[in-house]
Amino acid sequence: MPKYGFIGLGIMGSPMAANLIKAGFDVTVWNRTPGKCAPLVALGARQVESPRQVAESCDITFAMLADPAAAHAASFGPEGVLEGISDGRGYIDMSTVDDATSCAIAAAIVKAGGRFLEAPVFGTKKPAEDGTLIILTAGDQSLYDEAAAALDKLGKLRLYLGAVGQGARMKLVLNMIMGGMMTAFCEGMALGQKGGLDCSQILAVLDAGPLANPMFKGKGPMLMAGNFPTSFPLKHMQKDLRLAVALGDKLGQPLHSAAMANETFKRACAAGHADEDFSAVYRVIG
Ligand code: NAP
């Protein structure tokens, strides 16, 4: 049985690593803040002191890190993955990053003798806990095949999208749509409230008609309560909008509404809501 590693034990990484352990896999973990490893060690994981130690002791290492800077640091930094990867070992980066970051990490991993797969995910904290994420992979197909058993413990659906960069692009397209939907939703709820409508009736109509979706259904009551427990940190949605707008620049695609949504999320970060759920963007709209 292959040995798996997991780097980055935040909101997503912790339940994902836990699912691998619960499935009976041999799992080694590292996190920048070491204390977050404790619950996984209690489940049976081995804790080491650096990404290098994870990569060199495991056949396949997964990473679930905050952003391009974090993904870069874990690979290229001192005691990073690149110092431990060799001999066809696999590195699967599931962080949401831009295509250029993913391609740079992929090239360095391959140069060091390893194999690379990018695998950002669609789905939030609850699907991570339930093992029902949608996994958007691209890169080394032999690694995709070898990791299938583990990926199937993390997600309900996995797609192979071709060359490295295409997974990152797919993920940014999806989150760009989601960010724009959230600001439109918040504006509608705010307008309805100011217009004397009952917000629970707005939600009921949305849910009964062609705009019904789990996001409005799940986040609507949070907007009404003004309480935003974090599943997807607002700062990460702003990062994804920033990266999507940059991709639009690179490819010459105008992105008017995504750029506007990015500005609204930036304002919410500046107003101190970065670590709340991304639906807390309502605080600067409503
Ligand atoms: P999170 O809770 O903020 O966790 C971020 C992780 O990155 C933590 O383990 C953190 O370590 C680590 N990290 C940050 N900067 C680092 C650095 N410079 N060096 C090493 N490690 C660093 O985020 P999350 O919600 O789990 O999201 C992780 C990734 O998945 C992000 O790219 C996000 O966009 C994406 N994603 C999130 C969701 C969601 O709903 N939450 C859904 C799909 C995709 P510390 O513990 O030391 O801070």
mmCIF file of C-alpha atoms and ligand atoms in Angstrom:
data_model
loop_
_atom_site.group_PDB
_atom_site.id
_atom_site.type_symbol
_atom_site.label_atom_id
_atom_site.label_comp_id
_atom_site.label_asym_id
_atom_site.label_seq_id
_atom_site.Cartn_x
_atom_site.Cartn_y
_atom_site.Cartn_z
ATOM 1 C CA MET A 1 0.000 0.000 0.000
ATOM 2 C CA PRO A 2 1.410 3.435 -0.895
ATOM 3 C CA LYS A 3 2.357 5.826 1.864
ATOM 4 C CA TYR A 4 0.537 9.144 1.667
ATOM 5 C CA GLY A 5 1.598 12.536 2.970
ATOM 6 C CA PHE A 6 -0.543 15.579 3.664
ATOM 7 C CA ILE A 7 0.740 19.162 3.914
ATOM 8 C CA GLY A 8 -1.583 21.970 5.024
ATOM 9 C CA LEU A 9 -4.164 21.169 7.687
ATOM 10 C CA GLY A 10 -6.554 24.109 7.525
ATOM 11 C CA ILE A 11 -10.336 24.072 7.165
ATOM 12 C CA MET A 12 -10.090 21.785 4.128
ATOM 13 C CA GLY A 13 -6.851 19.875 4.647
ATOM 14 C CA SER A 14 -7.706 18.602 8.139
ATOM 15 C CA PRO A 15 -10.905 16.723 7.213
ATOM 16 C CA MET A 16 -9.366 15.546 3.932
ATOM 17 C CA ALA A 17 -6.343 14.053 5.707
ATOM 18 C CA ALA A 18 -8.705 12.568 8.309
ATOM 19 C CA ASN A 19 -10.668 10.811 5.562
ATOM 20 C CA LEU A 20 -7.484 9.203 4.234
ATOM 21 C CA ILE A 21 -6.581 7.979 7.728
ATOM 22 C CA LYS A 22 -10.109 6.694 8.388
ATOM 23 C CA ALA A 23 -9.935 4.796 5.094
ATOM 24 C CA GLY A 24 -6.994 2.860 6.518
ATOM 25 C CA PHE A 25 -4.193 4.539 4.589
ATOM 26 C CA ASP A 26 -0.746 5.185 6.052
ATOM 27 C CA VAL A 27 -0.625 9.002 6.376
ATOM 28 C CA THR A 28 2.177 11.388 7.371
ATOM 29 C CA VAL A 29 1.257 15.019 8.113
ATOM 30 C CA TRP A 30 2.884 18.441 8.404
ATOM 31 C CA ASN A 31 1.406 21.849 9.061
ATOM 32 C CA ARG A 32 3.107 25.235 9.484
ATOM 33 C CA THR A 33 1.327 25.599 12.830
ATOM 34 C CA PRO A 34 2.269 22.191 14.261
ATOM 35 C CA GLY A 35 -0.543 22.024 16.833
ATOM 36 C CA LYS A 36 -3.110 21.435 14.081
ATOM 37 C CA CYS A 37 -1.561 17.989 13.511
ATOM 38 C CA ALA A 38 -2.670 16.709 16.945
ATOM 39 C CA PRO A 39 -6.205 15.533 16.029
ATOM 40 C CA LEU A 40 -4.798 13.670 13.026
ATOM 41 C CA VAL A 41 -2.047 12.069 15.090
ATOM 42 C CA ALA A 42 -4.808 10.969 17.468
ATOM 43 C CA LEU A 43 -6.481 9.260 14.483
ATOM 44 C CA GLY A 44 -3.247 7.460 13.587
ATOM 45 C CA ALA A 45 -1.160 9.839 11.455
ATOM 46 C CA ARG A 46 2.584 10.288 11.804
ATOM 47 C CA GLN A 47 3.694 13.915 12.294
ATOM 48 C CA VAL A 48 6.980 15.199 10.849
ATOM 49 C CA GLU A 49 8.779 18.528 10.996
ATOM 50 C CA SER A 50 8.925 19.765 7.404
ATOM 51 C CA PRO A 51 7.432 19.380 3.925
ATOM 52 C CA ARG A 52 10.778 17.826 2.940
ATOM 53 C CA GLN A 53 10.321 15.043 5.500
ATOM 54 C CA VAL A 54 6.804 14.384 4.213
ATOM 55 C CA ALA A 55 7.890 14.191 0.571
ATOM 56 C CA GLU A 56 10.895 11.960 1.202
ATOM 57 C CA SER A 57 9.009 9.503 3.410
ATOM 58 C CA CYS A 58 5.861 9.165 1.281
ATOM 59 C CA ASP A 59 5.057 7.776 -2.164
ATOM 60 C CA ILE A 60 2.415 10.435 -2.806
ATOM 61 C CA THR A 61 2.201 13.769 -0.985
ATOM 62 C CA PHE A 62 -0.957 15.891 -1.031
ATOM 63 C CA ALA A 63 -0.957 19.614 -0.263
ATOM 64 C CA MET A 64 -3.887 21.899 0.615
ATOM 65 C CA LEU A 65 -2.417 25.356 1.159
ATOM 66 C CA ALA A 66 -3.856 28.849 1.359
ATOM 67 C CA ASP A 67 -2.689 30.578 -1.811
ATOM 68 C CA PRO A 68 0.130 30.851 -4.391
ATOM 69 C CA ALA A 69 2.587 32.227 -1.808
ATOM 70 C CA ALA A 70 1.928 29.304 0.555
ATOM 71 C CA ALA A 71 2.096 26.720 -2.245
ATOM 72 C CA HIS A 72 5.362 28.260 -3.435
ATOM 73 C CA ALA A 73 6.848 28.341 0.075
ATOM 74 C CA ALA A 74 5.999 24.696 0.794
ATOM 75 C CA SER A 75 7.690 23.586 -2.428
ATOM 76 C CA PHE A 76 10.617 25.957 -2.941
ATOM 77 C CA GLY A 77 11.258 27.125 0.619
ATOM 78 C CA PRO A 78 13.872 25.758 3.013
ATOM 79 C CA GLU A 79 13.037 22.177 3.999
ATOM 80 C CA GLY A 80 10.466 22.267 1.208
ATOM 81 C CA VAL A 81 8.956 19.464 -0.867
ATOM 82 C CA LEU A 82 11.595 19.907 -3.569
ATOM 83 C CA GLU A 83 14.341 18.910 -1.153
ATOM 84 C CA GLY A 84 12.582 15.604 -0.469
ATOM 85 C CA ILE A 85 11.020 14.605 -3.766
ATOM 86 C CA SER A 86 12.831 12.130 -6.033
ATOM 87 C CA ASP A 87 12.570 8.749 -7.752
ATOM 88 C CA GLY A 88 9.135 9.177 -9.297
ATOM 89 C CA ARG A 89 7.484 10.166 -6.021
ATOM 90 C CA GLY A 90 4.233 12.037 -6.504
ATOM 91 C CA TYR A 91 3.189 15.508 -5.428
ATOM 92 C CA ILE A 92 -0.498 16.420 -5.706
ATOM 93 C CA ASP A 93 -1.207 20.075 -4.979
ATOM 94 C CA MET A 94 -4.896 20.615 -4.219
ATOM 95 C CA SER A 95 -4.546 24.301 -3.279
ATOM 96 C CA THR A 96 -6.387 26.898 -5.368
ATOM 97 C CA VAL A 97 -3.627 28.783 -7.198
ATOM 98 C CA ASP A 98 -3.098 30.373 -10.609
ATOM 99 C CA ASP A 99 -1.892 28.351 -13.587
ATOM 100 C CA ALA A 100 1.562 29.979 -13.603
ATOM 101 C CA THR A 101 2.226 28.981 -9.978
ATOM 102 C CA SER A 102 1.088 25.445 -10.677
ATOM 103 C CA CYS A 103 3.247 25.180 -13.799
ATOM 104 C CA ALA A 104 6.323 26.526 -11.954
ATOM 105 C CA ILE A 105 5.910 23.972 -9.158
ATOM 106 C CA ALA A 106 5.243 21.190 -11.672
ATOM 107 C CA ALA A 107 8.394 21.976 -13.665
ATOM 108 C CA ALA A 108 10.558 21.994 -10.540
ATOM 109 C CA ILE A 109 9.081 18.723 -9.240
ATOM 110 C CA VAL A 110 9.658 16.989 -12.588
ATOM 111 C CA LYS A 111 13.207 18.374 -12.788
ATOM 112 C CA ALA A 112 13.868 16.882 -9.336
ATOM 113 C CA GLY A 113 12.691 13.456 -10.564
ATOM 114 C CA GLY A 114 9.162 13.562 -9.169
ATOM 115 C CA ARG A 115 5.699 13.545 -10.720
ATOM 116 C CA PHE A 116 3.146 16.341 -10.355
ATOM 117 C CA LEU A 117 -0.629 16.535 -10.458
ATOM 118 C CA GLU A 118 -2.630 19.667 -9.693
ATOM 119 C CA ALA A 119 -5.973 18.871 -8.109
ATOM 120 C CA PRO A 120 -7.907 21.893 -6.823
ATOM 121 C CA VAL A 121 -11.326 21.043 -5.451
ATOM 122 C CA PHE A 122 -14.863 22.379 -5.815
ATOM 123 C CA GLY A 123 -16.861 22.069 -2.613
ATOM 124 C CA THR A 124 -16.383 23.457 0.863
ATOM 125 C CA LYS A 125 -15.866 22.314 4.472
ATOM 126 C CA LYS A 126 -18.844 19.910 4.670
ATOM 127 C CA PRO A 127 -18.046 18.094 1.395
ATOM 128 C CA ALA A 128 -14.423 17.894 2.583
ATOM 129 C CA GLU A 129 -15.666 16.214 5.774
ATOM 130 C CA ASP A 130 -18.056 13.954 3.864
ATOM 131 C CA GLY A 131 -15.511 13.003 1.171
ATOM 132 C CA THR A 132 -17.787 14.409 -1.531
ATOM 133 C CA LEU A 133 -15.563 17.048 -3.128
ATOM 134 C CA ILE A 134 -15.293 17.511 -6.902
ATOM 135 C CA ILE A 135 -11.624 17.129 -7.810
ATOM 136 C CA LEU A 136 -10.237 18.955 -10.852
ATOM 137 C CA THR A 137 -6.986 17.291 -11.806
ATOM 138 C CA ALA A 138 -4.395 17.973 -14.475
ATOM 139 C CA GLY A 139 -0.822 16.879 -15.021
ATOM 140 C CA ASP A 140 0.853 13.481 -14.750
ATOM 141 C CA GLN A 141 -1.683 10.839 -15.766
ATOM 142 C CA SER A 142 0.228 7.933 -14.194
ATOM 143 C CA LEU A 143 0.058 9.755 -10.862
ATOM 144 C CA TYR A 144 -3.659 10.405 -11.398
ATOM 145 C CA ASP A 145 -4.205 6.681 -11.915
ATOM 146 C CA GLU A 146 -2.032 5.664 -8.955
ATOM 147 C CA ALA A 147 -3.760 8.134 -6.634
ATOM 148 C CA ALA A 148 -7.285 7.111 -7.699
ATOM 149 C CA ALA A 149 -8.026 5.101 -4.546
ATOM 150 C CA ALA A 150 -7.067 8.021 -2.317
ATOM 151 C CA LEU A 151 -8.806 10.628 -4.486
ATOM 152 C CA ASP A 152 -11.982 8.564 -4.280
ATOM 153 C CA LYS A 153 -11.910 8.870 -0.475
ATOM 154 C CA LEU A 154 -11.728 12.657 -0.807
ATOM 155 C CA GLY A 155 -14.276 13.275 -3.528
ATOM 156 C CA LYS A 156 -17.414 12.012 -5.246
ATOM 157 C CA LEU A 157 -16.234 13.056 -8.704
ATOM 158 C CA ARG A 158 -12.812 13.498 -10.264
ATOM 159 C CA LEU A 159 -11.993 14.919 -13.636
ATOM 160 C CA TYR A 160 -8.733 14.715 -15.572
ATOM 161 C CA LEU A 161 -8.363 17.928 -17.564
ATOM 162 C CA GLY A 162 -5.056 17.480 -19.381
ATOM 163 C CA ALA A 163 -1.919 19.575 -19.050
ATOM 164 C CA VAL A 164 -0.904 21.280 -15.803
ATOM 165 C CA GLY A 165 -2.643 24.651 -15.544
ATOM 166 C CA GLN A 166 -6.030 23.481 -16.814
ATOM 167 C CA GLY A 167 -7.133 22.360 -13.339
ATOM 168 C CA ALA A 168 -6.164 25.749 -11.914
ATOM 169 C CA ARG A 169 -8.011 27.526 -14.719
ATOM 170 C CA MET A 170 -11.160 25.408 -14.248
ATOM 171 C CA LYS A 171 -11.149 26.131 -10.521
ATOM 172 C CA LEU A 172 -10.750 29.903 -11.051
ATOM 173 C CA VAL A 173 -13.589 29.949 -13.595
ATOM 174 C CA LEU A 174 -15.883 28.179 -11.110
ATOM 175 C CA ASN A 175 -15.001 30.380 -8.136
ATOM 176 C CA MET A 176 -15.231 33.529 -10.227
ATOM 177 C CA ILE A 177 -18.822 32.586 -11.059
ATOM 178 C CA MET A 178 -19.477 31.801 -7.381
ATOM 179 C CA GLY A 179 -18.031 35.134 -6.177
ATOM 180 C CA GLY A 180 -20.178 37.089 -8.626
ATOM 181 C CA MET A 181 -23.249 35.068 -7.638
ATOM 182 C CA MET A 182 -22.606 35.873 -3.988
ATOM 183 C CA THR A 183 -22.380 39.647 -4.493
ATOM 184 C CA ALA A 184 -25.510 39.613 -6.704
ATOM 185 C CA PHE A 185 -27.332 37.540 -4.063
ATOM 186 C CA CYS A 186 -26.276 39.905 -1.245
ATOM 187 C CA GLU A 187 -27.350 42.963 -3.239
ATOM 188 C CA GLY A 188 -30.740 41.389 -3.954
ATOM 189 C CA MET A 189 -31.282 40.521 -0.295
ATOM 190 C CA ALA A 190 -30.221 44.018 0.795
ATOM 191 C CA LEU A 191 -32.480 45.700 -1.779
ATOM 192 C CA GLY A 192 -35.407 43.483 -0.825
ATOM 193 C CA GLN A 193 -34.977 44.252 2.860
ATOM 194 C CA LYS A 194 -34.810 48.028 2.247
ATOM 195 C CA GLY A 195 -37.899 47.664 0.043
ATOM 196 C CA GLY A 196 -39.862 46.164 2.907
ATOM 197 C CA LEU A 197 -39.832 42.568 1.668
ATOM 198 C CA ASP A 198 -39.594 39.595 3.980
ATOM 199 C CA CYS A 199 -36.163 38.046 3.295
ATOM 200 C CA SER A 200 -37.381 34.558 4.176
ATOM 201 C CA GLN A 201 -39.979 34.951 1.415
ATOM 202 C CA ILE A 202 -37.250 36.040 -1.033
ATOM 203 C CA LEU A 203 -35.356 32.864 -0.125
ATOM 204 C CA ALA A 204 -38.481 30.724 -0.478
ATOM 205 C CA VAL A 205 -39.184 32.112 -3.967
ATOM 206 C CA LEU A 206 -35.555 31.687 -5.037
ATOM 207 C CA ASP A 207 -35.584 28.101 -3.821
ATOM 208 C CA ALA A 208 -38.808 27.251 -5.622
ATOM 209 C CA GLY A 209 -37.797 28.655 -8.991
ATOM 210 C CA PRO A 210 -35.136 28.470 -11.696
ATOM 211 C CA LEU A 211 -32.491 30.209 -9.526
ATOM 212 C CA ALA A 212 -32.592 27.508 -6.822
ATOM 213 C CA ASN A 213 -29.134 26.369 -5.733
ATOM 214 C CA PRO A 214 -27.478 24.996 -2.584
ATOM 215 C CA MET A 215 -25.404 28.167 -2.081
ATOM 216 C CA PHE A 216 -28.410 30.497 -1.799
ATOM 217 C CA LYS A 217 -30.203 27.892 0.304
ATOM 218 C CA GLY A 218 -27.254 27.422 2.675
ATOM 219 C CA LYS A 219 -26.036 31.011 2.932
ATOM 220 C CA GLY A 220 -29.444 32.772 2.911
ATOM 221 C CA PRO A 221 -30.250 32.047 6.573
ATOM 222 C CA MET A 222 -26.700 33.172 7.497
ATOM 223 C CA LEU A 223 -27.301 36.525 5.777
ATOM 224 C CA MET A 224 -30.603 36.918 7.626
ATOM 225 C CA ALA A 225 -29.010 36.073 10.997
ATOM 226 C CA GLY A 226 -25.927 38.250 10.357
ATOM 227 C CA ASN A 227 -23.826 35.304 11.517
ATOM 228 C CA PHE A 228 -21.109 33.942 9.223
ATOM 229 C CA PRO A 229 -19.329 30.838 10.628
ATOM 230 C CA THR A 230 -16.450 30.149 8.267
ATOM 231 C CA SER A 231 -16.606 27.350 5.722
ATOM 232 C CA PHE A 232 -14.784 29.213 2.967
ATOM 233 C CA PRO A 233 -12.724 32.160 4.244
ATOM 234 C CA LEU A 234 -13.607 35.463 2.598
ATOM 235 C CA LYS A 235 -9.898 36.221 2.042
ATOM 236 C CA HIS A 236 -9.616 33.078 -0.116
ATOM 237 C CA MET A 237 -12.566 34.113 -2.279
ATOM 238 C CA GLN A 238 -10.910 37.507 -2.798
ATOM 239 C CA LYS A 239 -7.703 35.692 -3.749
ATOM 240 C CA ASP A 240 -9.601 33.578 -6.286
ATOM 241 C CA LEU A 241 -11.299 36.630 -7.816
ATOM 242 C CA ARG A 242 -7.934 38.404 -7.984
ATOM 243 C CA LEU A 243 -6.404 35.397 -9.760
ATOM 244 C CA ALA A 244 -9.390 35.070 -12.132
ATOM 245 C CA VAL A 245 -9.204 38.751 -13.081
ATOM 246 C CA ALA A 246 -5.455 38.322 -13.702
ATOM 247 C CA LEU A 247 -6.216 35.316 -15.923
ATOM 248 C CA GLY A 248 -8.693 37.490 -17.814
ATOM 249 C CA ASP A 249 -5.914 40.058 -18.326
ATOM 250 C CA LYS A 250 -3.555 37.359 -19.575
ATOM 251 C CA LEU A 251 -6.073 35.890 -22.008
ATOM 252 C CA GLY A 252 -7.658 39.174 -23.143
ATOM 253 C CA GLN A 253 -11.075 38.292 -21.729
ATOM 254 C CA PRO A 254 -13.037 41.250 -20.278
ATOM 255 C CA LEU A 255 -14.376 40.381 -16.804
ATOM 256 C CA HIS A 256 -16.474 43.355 -15.748
ATOM 257 C CA SER A 257 -18.610 41.740 -13.073
ATOM 258 C CA ALA A 258 -15.753 39.644 -11.652
ATOM 259 C CA ALA A 259 -13.630 42.789 -11.328
ATOM 260 C CA MET A 260 -16.493 44.520 -9.492
ATOM 261 C CA ALA A 261 -16.969 41.524 -7.212
ATOM 262 C CA ASN A 262 -13.221 41.524 -6.510
ATOM 263 C CA GLU A 263 -13.410 45.158 -5.390
ATOM 264 C CA THR A 264 -16.311 44.363 -3.058
ATOM 265 C CA PHE A 265 -14.417 41.425 -1.521
ATOM 266 C CA LYS A 266 -11.315 43.622 -1.151
ATOM 267 C CA ARG A 267 -13.409 46.145 0.752
ATOM 268 C CA ALA A 268 -14.734 43.373 3.005
ATOM 269 C CA CYS A 269 -11.161 42.210 3.741
ATOM 270 C CA ALA A 270 -10.111 45.779 4.552
ATOM 271 C CA ALA A 271 -13.125 46.123 6.848
ATOM 272 C CA GLY A 272 -11.863 43.211 8.959
ATOM 273 C CA HIS A 273 -13.947 40.316 7.597
ATOM 274 C CA ALA A 274 -11.129 38.361 5.896
ATOM 275 C CA ASP A 275 -11.395 35.332 8.171
ATOM 276 C CA GLU A 276 -15.193 35.152 8.209
ATOM 277 C CA ASP A 277 -17.097 33.091 5.670
ATOM 278 C CA PHE A 278 -17.167 34.586 2.173
ATOM 279 C CA SER A 279 -20.896 35.234 2.613
ATOM 280 C CA ALA A 280 -19.870 37.915 5.159
ATOM 281 C CA VAL A 281 -19.311 40.133 2.126
ATOM 282 C CA TYR A 282 -22.946 40.977 2.940
ATOM 283 C CA ARG A 283 -21.604 43.100 5.795
ATOM 284 C CA VAL A 284 -20.245 45.665 3.316
ATOM 285 C CA ILE A 285 -23.286 45.421 1.020
ATOM 286 C CA GLY A 286 -26.318 45.182 3.312
HETATM 287 P P1 NAP B 1 -7.159 27.709 5.595
HETATM 288 O O1 NAP B 1 -8.051 27.125 6.627
HETATM 289 O O2 NAP B 1 -6.837 29.161 5.639
HETATM 290 O O3 NAP B 1 -5.796 26.845 5.611
HETATM 291 C C1 NAP B 1 -4.670 27.279 4.900
HETATM 292 C C2 NAP B 1 -3.515 26.324 5.116
HETATM 293 O O4 NAP B 1 -2.357 26.876 4.447
HETATM 294 C C3 NAP B 1 -3.119 26.142 6.589
HETATM 295 O O5 NAP B 1 -2.679 24.836 6.783
HETATM 296 C C4 NAP B 1 -1.985 27.144 6.723
HETATM 297 O O6 NAP B 1 -1.094 26.854 7.779
HETATM 298 C C5 NAP B 1 -1.292 26.956 5.398
HETATM 299 N N1 NAP B 1 -0.387 28.063 5.056
HETATM 300 C C6 NAP B 1 -0.710 29.346 4.832
HETATM 301 N N2 NAP B 1 0.387 30.056 4.522
HETATM 302 C C7 NAP B 1 1.425 29.192 4.540
HETATM 303 C C8 NAP B 1 2.814 29.310 4.281
HETATM 304 N N3 NAP B 1 3.367 30.478 3.913
HETATM 305 N N4 NAP B 1 3.590 28.198 4.377
HETATM 306 C C9 NAP B 1 3.031 27.013 4.711
HETATM 307 N N5 NAP B 1 1.728 26.827 4.984
HETATM 308 C C10 NAP B 1 0.924 27.907 4.882
HETATM 309 O O7 NAP B 1 -7.721 27.464 4.132
HETATM 310 P P2 NAP B 1 -8.702 26.353 3.561
HETATM 311 O O8 NAP B 1 -10.084 26.857 3.609
HETATM 312 O O9 NAP B 1 -8.376 25.036 4.131
HETATM 313 O O10 NAP B 1 -8.271 26.395 1.997
HETATM 314 C C11 NAP B 1 -7.084 25.796 1.518
HETATM 315 C C12 NAP B 1 -7.071 25.951 0.011
HETATM 316 O O11 NAP B 1 -8.227 25.327 -0.542
HETATM 317 C C13 NAP B 1 -7.113 27.411 -0.478
HETATM 318 O O12 NAP B 1 -6.359 27.520 -1.653
HETATM 319 C C14 NAP B 1 -8.594 27.639 -0.755
HETATM 320 O O13 NAP B 1 -8.789 28.663 -1.713
HETATM 321 C C15 NAP B 1 -8.990 26.273 -1.271
HETATM 322 N N6 NAP B 1 -10.386 25.897 -1.083
HETATM 323 C C16 NAP B 1 -11.046 26.204 0.073
HETATM 324 C C17 NAP B 1 -12.371 25.825 0.204
HETATM 325 C C18 NAP B 1 -13.173 26.141 1.434
HETATM 326 O O14 NAP B 1 -14.408 26.091 1.333
HETATM 327 N N7 NAP B 1 -12.585 26.427 2.582
HETATM 328 C C19 NAP B 1 -13.013 25.133 -0.827
HETATM 329 C C20 NAP B 1 -12.300 24.809 -1.995
HETATM 330 C C21 NAP B 1 -10.981 25.211 -2.105
HETATM 331 P P3 NAP B 1 -1.373 27.410 9.273
HETATM 332 O O15 NAP B 1 -2.325 26.438 9.888
HETATM 333 O O16 NAP B 1 -0.034 27.448 9.903
HETATM 334 O O17 NAP B 1 -1.985 28.794 9.114
#
